[in-house]
mmCIF file of C-alpha atoms and ligand atoms in Angstrom:
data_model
loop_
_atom_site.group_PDB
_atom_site.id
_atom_site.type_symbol
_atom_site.label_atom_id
_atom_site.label_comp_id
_atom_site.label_asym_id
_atom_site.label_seq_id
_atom_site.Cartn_x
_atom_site.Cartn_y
_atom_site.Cartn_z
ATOM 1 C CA UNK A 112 78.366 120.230 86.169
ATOM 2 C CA UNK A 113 76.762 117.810 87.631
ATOM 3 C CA UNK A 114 74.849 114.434 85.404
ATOM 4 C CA UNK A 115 71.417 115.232 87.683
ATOM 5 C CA UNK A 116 69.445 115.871 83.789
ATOM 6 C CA UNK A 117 70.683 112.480 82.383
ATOM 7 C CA UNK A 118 67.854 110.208 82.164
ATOM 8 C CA UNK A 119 67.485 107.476 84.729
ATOM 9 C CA UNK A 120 69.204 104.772 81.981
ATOM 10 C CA UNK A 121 72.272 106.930 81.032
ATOM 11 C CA UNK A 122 73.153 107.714 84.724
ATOM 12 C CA UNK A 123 76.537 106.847 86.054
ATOM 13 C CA UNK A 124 78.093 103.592 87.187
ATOM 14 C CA UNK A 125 79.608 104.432 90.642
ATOM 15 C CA UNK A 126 80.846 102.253 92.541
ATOM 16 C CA UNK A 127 81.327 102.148 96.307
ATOM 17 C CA UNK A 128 83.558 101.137 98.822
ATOM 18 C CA UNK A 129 83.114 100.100 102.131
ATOM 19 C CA UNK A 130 86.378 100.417 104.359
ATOM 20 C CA UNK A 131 84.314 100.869 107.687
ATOM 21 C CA UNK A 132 84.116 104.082 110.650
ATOM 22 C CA UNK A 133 82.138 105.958 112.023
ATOM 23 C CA UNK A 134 79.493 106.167 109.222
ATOM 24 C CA UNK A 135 78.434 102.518 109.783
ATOM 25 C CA UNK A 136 78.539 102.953 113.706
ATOM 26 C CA UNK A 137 76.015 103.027 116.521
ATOM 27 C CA UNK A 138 75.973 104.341 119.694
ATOM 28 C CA UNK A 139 73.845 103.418 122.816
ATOM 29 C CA UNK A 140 71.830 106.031 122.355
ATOM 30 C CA UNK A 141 70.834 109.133 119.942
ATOM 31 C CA UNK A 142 72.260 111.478 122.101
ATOM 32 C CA UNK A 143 75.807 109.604 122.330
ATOM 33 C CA UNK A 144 78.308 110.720 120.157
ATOM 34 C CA UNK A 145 81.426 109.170 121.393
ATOM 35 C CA UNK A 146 81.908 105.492 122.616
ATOM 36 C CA UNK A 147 80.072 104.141 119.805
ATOM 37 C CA UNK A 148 80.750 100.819 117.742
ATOM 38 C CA UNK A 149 81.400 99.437 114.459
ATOM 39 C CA UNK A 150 77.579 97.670 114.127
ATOM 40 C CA UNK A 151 76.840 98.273 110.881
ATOM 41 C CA UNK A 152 78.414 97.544 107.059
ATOM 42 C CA UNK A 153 78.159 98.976 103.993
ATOM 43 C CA UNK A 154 75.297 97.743 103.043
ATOM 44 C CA UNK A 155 73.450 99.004 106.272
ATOM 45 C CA UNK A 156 74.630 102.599 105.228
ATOM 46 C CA UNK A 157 73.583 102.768 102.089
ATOM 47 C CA UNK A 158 70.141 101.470 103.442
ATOM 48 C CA UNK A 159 70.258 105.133 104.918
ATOM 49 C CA UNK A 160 69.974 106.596 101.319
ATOM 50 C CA UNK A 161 67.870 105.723 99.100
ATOM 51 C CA UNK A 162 68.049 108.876 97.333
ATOM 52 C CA UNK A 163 71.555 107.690 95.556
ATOM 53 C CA UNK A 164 69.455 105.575 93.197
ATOM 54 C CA UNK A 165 68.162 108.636 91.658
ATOM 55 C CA UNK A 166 71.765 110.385 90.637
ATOM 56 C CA UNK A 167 73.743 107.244 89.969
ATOM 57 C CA UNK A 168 73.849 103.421 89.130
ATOM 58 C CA UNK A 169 75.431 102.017 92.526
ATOM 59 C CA UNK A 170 77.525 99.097 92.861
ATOM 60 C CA UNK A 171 78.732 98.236 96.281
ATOM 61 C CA UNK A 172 81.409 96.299 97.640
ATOM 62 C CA UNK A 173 83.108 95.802 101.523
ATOM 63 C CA UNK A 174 86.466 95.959 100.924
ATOM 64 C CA UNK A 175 87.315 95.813 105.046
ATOM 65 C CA UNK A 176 84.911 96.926 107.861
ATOM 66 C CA UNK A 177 87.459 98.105 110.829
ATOM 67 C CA UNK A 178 87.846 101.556 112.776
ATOM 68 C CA UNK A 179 90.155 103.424 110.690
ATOM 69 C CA UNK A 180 93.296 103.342 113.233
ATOM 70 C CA UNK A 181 93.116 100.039 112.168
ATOM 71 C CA UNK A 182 94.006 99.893 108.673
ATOM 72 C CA UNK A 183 97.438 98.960 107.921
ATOM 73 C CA UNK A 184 99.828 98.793 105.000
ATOM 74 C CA UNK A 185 98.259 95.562 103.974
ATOM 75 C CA UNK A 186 94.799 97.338 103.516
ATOM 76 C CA UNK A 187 95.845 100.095 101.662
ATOM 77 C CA UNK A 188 97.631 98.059 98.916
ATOM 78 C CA UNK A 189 94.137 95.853 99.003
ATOM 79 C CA UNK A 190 91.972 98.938 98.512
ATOM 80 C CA UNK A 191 94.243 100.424 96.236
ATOM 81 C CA UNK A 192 94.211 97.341 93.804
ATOM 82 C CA UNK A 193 90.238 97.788 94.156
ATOM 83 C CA UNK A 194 90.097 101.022 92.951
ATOM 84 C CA UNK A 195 92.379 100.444 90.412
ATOM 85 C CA UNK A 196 90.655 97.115 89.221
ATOM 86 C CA UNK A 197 86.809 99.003 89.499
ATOM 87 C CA UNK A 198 88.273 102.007 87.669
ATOM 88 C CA UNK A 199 89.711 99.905 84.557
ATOM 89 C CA UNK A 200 86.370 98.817 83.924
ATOM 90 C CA UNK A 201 85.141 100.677 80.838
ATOM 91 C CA UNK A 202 81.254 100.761 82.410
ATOM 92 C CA UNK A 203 82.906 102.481 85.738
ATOM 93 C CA UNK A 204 82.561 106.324 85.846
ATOM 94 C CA UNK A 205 83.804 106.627 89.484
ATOM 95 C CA UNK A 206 84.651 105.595 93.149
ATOM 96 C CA UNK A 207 83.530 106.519 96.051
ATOM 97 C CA UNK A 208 84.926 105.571 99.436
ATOM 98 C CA UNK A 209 83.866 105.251 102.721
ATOM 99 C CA UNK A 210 86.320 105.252 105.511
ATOM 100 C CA UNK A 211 86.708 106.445 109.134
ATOM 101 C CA UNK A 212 87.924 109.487 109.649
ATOM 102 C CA UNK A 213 91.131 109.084 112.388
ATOM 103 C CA UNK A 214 93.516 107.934 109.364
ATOM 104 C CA UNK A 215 91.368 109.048 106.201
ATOM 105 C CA UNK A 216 94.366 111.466 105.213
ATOM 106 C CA UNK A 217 96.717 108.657 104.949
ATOM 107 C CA UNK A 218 94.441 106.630 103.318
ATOM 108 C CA UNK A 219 93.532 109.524 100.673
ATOM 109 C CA UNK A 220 97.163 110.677 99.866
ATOM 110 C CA UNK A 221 98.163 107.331 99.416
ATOM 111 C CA UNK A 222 95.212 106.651 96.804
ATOM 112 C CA UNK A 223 95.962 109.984 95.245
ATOM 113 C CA UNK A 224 99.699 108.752 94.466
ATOM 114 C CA UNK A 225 98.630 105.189 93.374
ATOM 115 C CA UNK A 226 95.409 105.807 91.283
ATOM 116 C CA UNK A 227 96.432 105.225 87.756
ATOM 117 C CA UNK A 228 93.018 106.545 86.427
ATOM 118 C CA UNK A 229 91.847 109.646 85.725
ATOM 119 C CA UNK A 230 88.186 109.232 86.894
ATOM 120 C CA UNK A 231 86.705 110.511 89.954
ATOM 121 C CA UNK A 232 88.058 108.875 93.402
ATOM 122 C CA UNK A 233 85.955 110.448 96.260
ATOM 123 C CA UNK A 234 86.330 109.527 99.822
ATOM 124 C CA UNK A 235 83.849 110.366 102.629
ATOM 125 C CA UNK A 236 83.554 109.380 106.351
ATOM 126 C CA UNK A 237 81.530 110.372 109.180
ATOM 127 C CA UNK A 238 81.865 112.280 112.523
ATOM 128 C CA UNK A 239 78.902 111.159 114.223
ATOM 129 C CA UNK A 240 77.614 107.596 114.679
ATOM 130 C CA UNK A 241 74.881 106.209 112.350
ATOM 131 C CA UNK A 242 72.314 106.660 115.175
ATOM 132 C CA UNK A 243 73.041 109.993 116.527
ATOM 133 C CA UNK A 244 70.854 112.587 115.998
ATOM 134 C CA UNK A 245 71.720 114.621 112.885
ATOM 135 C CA UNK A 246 73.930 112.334 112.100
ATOM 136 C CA UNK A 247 76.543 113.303 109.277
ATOM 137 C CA UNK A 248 77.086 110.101 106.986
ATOM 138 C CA UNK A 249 74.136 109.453 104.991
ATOM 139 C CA UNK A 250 74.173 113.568 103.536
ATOM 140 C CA UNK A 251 78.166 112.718 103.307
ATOM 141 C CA UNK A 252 77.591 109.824 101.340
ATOM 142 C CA UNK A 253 74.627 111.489 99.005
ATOM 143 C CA UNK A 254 77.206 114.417 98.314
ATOM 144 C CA UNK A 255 80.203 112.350 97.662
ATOM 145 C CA UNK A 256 78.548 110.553 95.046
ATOM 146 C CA UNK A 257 76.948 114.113 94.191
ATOM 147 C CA UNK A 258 80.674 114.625 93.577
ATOM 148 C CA UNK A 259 82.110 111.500 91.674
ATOM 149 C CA UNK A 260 78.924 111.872 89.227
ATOM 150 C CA UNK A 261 80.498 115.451 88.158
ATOM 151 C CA UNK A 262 82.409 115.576 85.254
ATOM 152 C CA UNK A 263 85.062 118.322 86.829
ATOM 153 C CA UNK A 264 85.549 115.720 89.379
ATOM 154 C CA UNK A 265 87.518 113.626 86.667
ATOM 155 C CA UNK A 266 91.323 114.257 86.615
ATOM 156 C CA UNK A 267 91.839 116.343 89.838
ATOM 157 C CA UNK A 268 92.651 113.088 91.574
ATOM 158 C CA UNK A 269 91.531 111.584 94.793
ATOM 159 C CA UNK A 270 89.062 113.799 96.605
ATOM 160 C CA UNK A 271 87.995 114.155 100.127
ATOM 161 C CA UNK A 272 83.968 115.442 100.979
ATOM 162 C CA UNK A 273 82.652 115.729 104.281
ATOM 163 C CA UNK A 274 80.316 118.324 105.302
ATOM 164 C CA UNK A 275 79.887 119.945 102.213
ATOM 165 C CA UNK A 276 83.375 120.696 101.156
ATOM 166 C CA UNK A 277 85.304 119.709 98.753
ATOM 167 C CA UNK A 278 89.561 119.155 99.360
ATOM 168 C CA UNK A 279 92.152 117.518 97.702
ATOM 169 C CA UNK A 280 93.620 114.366 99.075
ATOM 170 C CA UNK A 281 96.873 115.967 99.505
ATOM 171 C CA UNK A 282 96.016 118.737 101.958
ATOM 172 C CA UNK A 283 92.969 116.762 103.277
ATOM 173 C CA UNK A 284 93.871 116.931 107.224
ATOM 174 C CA UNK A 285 91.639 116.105 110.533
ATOM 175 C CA UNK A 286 91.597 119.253 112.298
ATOM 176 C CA UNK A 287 89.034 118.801 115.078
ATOM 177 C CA UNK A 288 88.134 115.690 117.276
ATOM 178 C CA UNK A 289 84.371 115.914 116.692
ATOM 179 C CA UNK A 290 82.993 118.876 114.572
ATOM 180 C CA UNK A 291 81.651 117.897 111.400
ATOM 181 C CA UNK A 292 83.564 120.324 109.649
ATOM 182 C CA UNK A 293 86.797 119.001 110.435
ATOM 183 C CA UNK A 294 88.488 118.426 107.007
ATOM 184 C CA UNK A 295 90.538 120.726 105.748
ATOM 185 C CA UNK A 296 93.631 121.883 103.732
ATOM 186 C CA UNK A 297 95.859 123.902 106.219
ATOM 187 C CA UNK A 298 97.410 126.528 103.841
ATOM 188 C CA UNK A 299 95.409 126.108 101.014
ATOM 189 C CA UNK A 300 91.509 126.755 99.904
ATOM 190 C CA UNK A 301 88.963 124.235 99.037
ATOM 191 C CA UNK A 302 88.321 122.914 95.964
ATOM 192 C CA UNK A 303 84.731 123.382 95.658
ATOM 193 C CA UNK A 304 81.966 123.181 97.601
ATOM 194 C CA UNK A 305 78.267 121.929 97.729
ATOM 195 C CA UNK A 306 75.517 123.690 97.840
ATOM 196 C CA UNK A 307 71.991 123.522 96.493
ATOM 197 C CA UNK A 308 72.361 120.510 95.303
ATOM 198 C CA UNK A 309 75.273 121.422 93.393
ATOM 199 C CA UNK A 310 79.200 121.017 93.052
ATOM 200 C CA UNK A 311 80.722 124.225 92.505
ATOM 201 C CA UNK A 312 84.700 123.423 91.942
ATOM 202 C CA UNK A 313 86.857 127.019 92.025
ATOM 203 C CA UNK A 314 90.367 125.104 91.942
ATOM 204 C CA UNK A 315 92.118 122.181 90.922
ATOM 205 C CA UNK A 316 95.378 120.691 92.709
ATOM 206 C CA UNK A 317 98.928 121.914 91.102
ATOM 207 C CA UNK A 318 100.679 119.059 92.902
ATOM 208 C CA UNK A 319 101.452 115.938 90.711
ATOM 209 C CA UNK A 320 98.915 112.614 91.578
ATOM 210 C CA UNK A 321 97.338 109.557 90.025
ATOM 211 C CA UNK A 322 98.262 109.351 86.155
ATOM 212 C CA UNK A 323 101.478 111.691 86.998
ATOM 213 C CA UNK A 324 103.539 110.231 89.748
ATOM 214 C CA UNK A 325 106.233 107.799 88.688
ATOM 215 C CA UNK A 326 104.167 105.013 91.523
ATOM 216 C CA UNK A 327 103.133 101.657 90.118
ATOM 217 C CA UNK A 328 102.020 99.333 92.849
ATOM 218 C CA UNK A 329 102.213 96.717 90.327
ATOM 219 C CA UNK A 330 105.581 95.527 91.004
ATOM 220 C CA UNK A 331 104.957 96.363 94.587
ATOM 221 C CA UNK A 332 104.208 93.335 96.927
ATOM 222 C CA UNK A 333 104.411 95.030 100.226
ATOM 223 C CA UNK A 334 105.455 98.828 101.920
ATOM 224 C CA UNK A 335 108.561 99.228 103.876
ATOM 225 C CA UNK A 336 108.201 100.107 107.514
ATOM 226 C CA UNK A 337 108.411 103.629 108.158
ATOM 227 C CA UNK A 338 108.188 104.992 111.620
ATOM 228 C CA UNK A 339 107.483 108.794 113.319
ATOM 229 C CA UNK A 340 109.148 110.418 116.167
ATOM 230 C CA UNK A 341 107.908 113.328 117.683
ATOM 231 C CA UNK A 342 109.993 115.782 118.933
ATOM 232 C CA UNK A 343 109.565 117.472 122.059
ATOM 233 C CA UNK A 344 111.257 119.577 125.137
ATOM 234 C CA UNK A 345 114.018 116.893 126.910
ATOM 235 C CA UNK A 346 113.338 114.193 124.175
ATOM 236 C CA UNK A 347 116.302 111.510 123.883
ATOM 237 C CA UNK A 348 117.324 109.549 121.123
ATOM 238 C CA UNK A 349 115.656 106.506 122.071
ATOM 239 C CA UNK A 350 112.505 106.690 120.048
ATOM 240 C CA UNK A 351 115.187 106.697 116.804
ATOM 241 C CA UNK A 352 117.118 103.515 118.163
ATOM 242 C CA UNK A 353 113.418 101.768 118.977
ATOM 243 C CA UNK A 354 112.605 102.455 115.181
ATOM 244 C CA UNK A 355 115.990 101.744 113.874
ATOM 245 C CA UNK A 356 115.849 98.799 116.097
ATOM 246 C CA UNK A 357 112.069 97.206 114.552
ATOM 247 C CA UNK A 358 113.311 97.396 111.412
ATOM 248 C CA UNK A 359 112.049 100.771 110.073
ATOM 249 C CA UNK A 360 113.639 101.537 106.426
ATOM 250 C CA UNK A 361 112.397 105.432 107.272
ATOM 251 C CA UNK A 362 111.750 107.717 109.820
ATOM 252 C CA UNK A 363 109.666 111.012 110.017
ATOM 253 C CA UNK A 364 110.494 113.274 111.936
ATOM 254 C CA UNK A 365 107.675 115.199 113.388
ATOM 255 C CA UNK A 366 110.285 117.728 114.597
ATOM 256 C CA UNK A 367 109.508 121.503 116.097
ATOM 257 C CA UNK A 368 108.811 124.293 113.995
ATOM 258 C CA UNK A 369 110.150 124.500 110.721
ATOM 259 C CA UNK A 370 111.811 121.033 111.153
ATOM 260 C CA UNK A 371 114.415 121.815 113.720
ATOM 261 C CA UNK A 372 116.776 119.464 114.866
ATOM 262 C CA UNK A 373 117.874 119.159 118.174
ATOM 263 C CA UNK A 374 121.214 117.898 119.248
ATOM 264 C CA UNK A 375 119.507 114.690 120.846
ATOM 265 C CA UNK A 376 117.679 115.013 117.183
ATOM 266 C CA UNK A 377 120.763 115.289 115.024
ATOM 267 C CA UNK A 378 122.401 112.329 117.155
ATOM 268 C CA UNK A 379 119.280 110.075 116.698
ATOM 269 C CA UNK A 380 118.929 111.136 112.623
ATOM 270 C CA UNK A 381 122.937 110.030 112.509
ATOM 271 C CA UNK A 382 122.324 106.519 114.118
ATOM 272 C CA UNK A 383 119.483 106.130 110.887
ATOM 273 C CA UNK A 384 121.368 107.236 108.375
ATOM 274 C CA UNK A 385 124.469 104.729 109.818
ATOM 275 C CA UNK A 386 122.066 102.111 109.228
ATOM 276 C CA UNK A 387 121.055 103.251 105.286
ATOM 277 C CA UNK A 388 117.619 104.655 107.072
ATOM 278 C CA UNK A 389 116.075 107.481 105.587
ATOM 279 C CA UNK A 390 114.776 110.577 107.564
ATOM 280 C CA UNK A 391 112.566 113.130 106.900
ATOM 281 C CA UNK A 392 112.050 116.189 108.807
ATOM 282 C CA UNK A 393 108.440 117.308 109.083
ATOM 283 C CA UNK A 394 106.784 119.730 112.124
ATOM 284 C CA UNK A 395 104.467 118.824 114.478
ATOM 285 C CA UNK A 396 102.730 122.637 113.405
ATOM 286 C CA UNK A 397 99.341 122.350 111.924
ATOM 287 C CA UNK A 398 100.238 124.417 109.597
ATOM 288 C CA UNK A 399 103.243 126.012 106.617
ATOM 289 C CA UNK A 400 106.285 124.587 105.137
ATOM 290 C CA UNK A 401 109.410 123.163 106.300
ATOM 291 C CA UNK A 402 112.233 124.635 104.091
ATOM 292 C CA UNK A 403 115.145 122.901 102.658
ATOM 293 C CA UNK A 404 118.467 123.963 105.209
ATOM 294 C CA UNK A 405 121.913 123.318 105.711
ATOM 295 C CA UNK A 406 121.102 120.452 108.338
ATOM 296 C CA UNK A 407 119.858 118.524 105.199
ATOM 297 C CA UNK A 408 123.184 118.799 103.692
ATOM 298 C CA UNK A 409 125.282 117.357 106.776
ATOM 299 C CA UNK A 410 122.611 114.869 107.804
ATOM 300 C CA UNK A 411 121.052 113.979 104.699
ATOM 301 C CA UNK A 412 117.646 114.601 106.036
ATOM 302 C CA UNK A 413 114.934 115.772 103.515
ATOM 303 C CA UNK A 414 112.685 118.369 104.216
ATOM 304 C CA UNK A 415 108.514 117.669 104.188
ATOM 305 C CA UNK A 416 107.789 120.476 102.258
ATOM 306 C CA UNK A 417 103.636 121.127 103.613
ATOM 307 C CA UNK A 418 103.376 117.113 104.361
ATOM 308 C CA UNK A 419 102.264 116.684 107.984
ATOM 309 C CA UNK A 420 104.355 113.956 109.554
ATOM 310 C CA UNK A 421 101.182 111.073 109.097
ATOM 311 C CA UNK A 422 101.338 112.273 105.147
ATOM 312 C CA UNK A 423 105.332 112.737 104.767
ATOM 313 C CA UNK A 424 105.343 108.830 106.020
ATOM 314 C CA UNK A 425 102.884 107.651 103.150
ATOM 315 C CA UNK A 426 104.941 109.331 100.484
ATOM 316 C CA UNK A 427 108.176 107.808 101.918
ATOM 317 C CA UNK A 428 107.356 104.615 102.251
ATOM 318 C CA UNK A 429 106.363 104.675 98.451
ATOM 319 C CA UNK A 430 109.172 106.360 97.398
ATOM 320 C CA UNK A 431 111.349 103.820 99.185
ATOM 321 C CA UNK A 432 109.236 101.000 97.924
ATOM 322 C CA UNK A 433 110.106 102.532 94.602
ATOM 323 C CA UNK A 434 113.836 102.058 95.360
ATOM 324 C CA UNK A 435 114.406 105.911 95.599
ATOM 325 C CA UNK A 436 117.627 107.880 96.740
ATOM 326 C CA UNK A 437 117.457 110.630 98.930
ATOM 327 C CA UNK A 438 118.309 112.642 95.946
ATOM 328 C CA UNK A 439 115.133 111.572 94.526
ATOM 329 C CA UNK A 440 112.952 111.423 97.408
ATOM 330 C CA UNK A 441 113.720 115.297 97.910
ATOM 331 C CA UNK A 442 112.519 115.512 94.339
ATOM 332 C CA UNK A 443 109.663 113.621 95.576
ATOM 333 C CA UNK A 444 108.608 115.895 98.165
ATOM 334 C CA UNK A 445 108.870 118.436 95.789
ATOM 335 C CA UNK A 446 106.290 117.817 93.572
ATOM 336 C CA UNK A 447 103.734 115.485 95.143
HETATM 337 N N1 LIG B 285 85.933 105.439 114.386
HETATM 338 C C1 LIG B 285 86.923 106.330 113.879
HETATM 339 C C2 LIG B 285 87.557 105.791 112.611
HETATM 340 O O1 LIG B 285 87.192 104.749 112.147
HETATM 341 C C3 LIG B 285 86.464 107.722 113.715
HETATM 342 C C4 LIG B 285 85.625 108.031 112.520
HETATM 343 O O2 LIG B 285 85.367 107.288 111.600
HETATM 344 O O3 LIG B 285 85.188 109.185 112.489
HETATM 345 O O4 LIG B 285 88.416 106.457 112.108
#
């Protein structure tokens, strides 16, 4: 259901976001689609469509304009404290986000834990520059707000829309370098989708978010470091000293498979745990589980469940920001 019959004075208050990427970029030329730069703002991007004054009361704000491989811990408690600050306000109906697209699944899990609201939270990006030729924002941005204006958006927490599809923030993933289609859920099916001018939801996430998840960032001032190490033919242990080393409270393991362990592996996870750091064992496969197993009894590792390794680290570093055990971080995993 969408509110595209309220009358132009009962529409809904949404209010927008500006974190930066490719949707307020510009490249040399129409025909570029790489190499382009971060020219515009929000403002200039919602310049682009016009049309969102006829479905919804905008309010706009730049929280940070920056490439998204360049937001840090610091921004995400910033934005997060936005969202939750916008979203108290009684006259608020919903949030919509821009954000590049390189680190948008971090950014969305982590709102999707934090969020202690239960209106819509949707985030949308780009894949081409502002000034390409067909580019993707402005029709991104139109349906995302298509999306926070539904009333079945409310309560499935944070959602991610880019070309026309509708995912949860949990399984929200990049899987392509430049196609405009390239969010999706590994393993599981969208949530919905657009089409005529419509949001058609078929699902809603089972995992626990926003209102459910034991998170309160009030009490939290700043996120522990947590590191990844890939694993790979011939790798050492080195990468686990280097993070032990800078200070990391957690490591993810972006390990082979279905989490294995190698013996260079198992000696580098023993050197963390000798030093009270926590390590989880995620795959480097785009795709399916990692399983409990008995390495997670003699190592103490925890297993990702479906978190990809970039994921797995947002969910540990709130979990040990929350002071959790590994006993409760493998709840954790569990059910978030
Ligand atoms: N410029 C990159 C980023 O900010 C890519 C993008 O937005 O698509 O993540």
């Amino acid at each position: 259901m969408t509110s595209s019959n309220r009358t132009p004075n009962t529409l809904r208050q949404i209010v927008i976001l500006g974190v930066g990427g490719t949707i307020a970029a510009s490249a040399a030329s129409a025909t570029q689609t790489h190499d382009y730069k971060l020219t515009g703002t929000l403002d200039t991007v919602l310049e682009q469509v016009p049309q969102l004054g006829e479905i919804a009361n905008i309010r706009s704000e730049q929280v940070v304009n920056v490439a998204s491989h360049e937001v840090d811990n610091a921004v995400l408690l910033r934005l997060a404290s936005r969202v939750n600050e916008h979203l108290a306000d009684p006259a608020v109906d919903g949030v919509v986000i821009t954000h590049g697209t390189d680190t948008l699944e971090e950014t969305t899990y982590f709102l999707h834990l934090v969020v202690k609201i239960a209106k819509p939270v949707v985030v949308t990006g780009a894949m081409r520059p502002s000034s390409a030729l067909s580019a993707d924002g402005p029709l991104n941005l139109y349906n995302a707000v298509r999306v926070a204006i539904s009333e079945d958006a409310a309560g499935m927490g944070v959602l991610v829309v880019l070309d026309e599809r509708v995912v949860s923030a949990r399984d929200a993933t990049k899987t392509h370098t430049s196609a405009t289609d390239a969010f999706r859920g590994p393993d599981s099916v969208e949530l919905g989708a657009l089409s005529g001018g419509r949001v058609r939801f078929a699902a809603s996430p089972l995992r626990r978010h926003t209102c459910d998840t034991s998170f309160d960032l009030a009490a939290v001032q700043a996120l522990p470091q947590v590191d990844i190490v890939y694993g790979y033919q011939n790798a050492g242990t080195h990468f686990f000293r280097a993070a032990i080393e800078a200070g990391a409270r957690g490591i993810v393991f972006a390990a082979t498979g279905n989490g294995s362990l190698s013996e260079a592996a198992k000696a580098g996870v023993l050197m963390a745990r000798e030093r009270g750091v926590a390590v989880v064992r995620s795959s480097r496969v785009a795709a399916g589980a990692v399983s409990e197993c008995a390495d997670d009894a003699c190592y103490h590792t925890i297993a990702a469940d479906t978190l990809n390794p970039p994921k797995a680290r947002i969910l540990l570093m709130l979990g040990l920001a929350h002071g959790m055990d590994t006993t409760a971080l493998r709840r954790a995993f569990e059910i978030y």
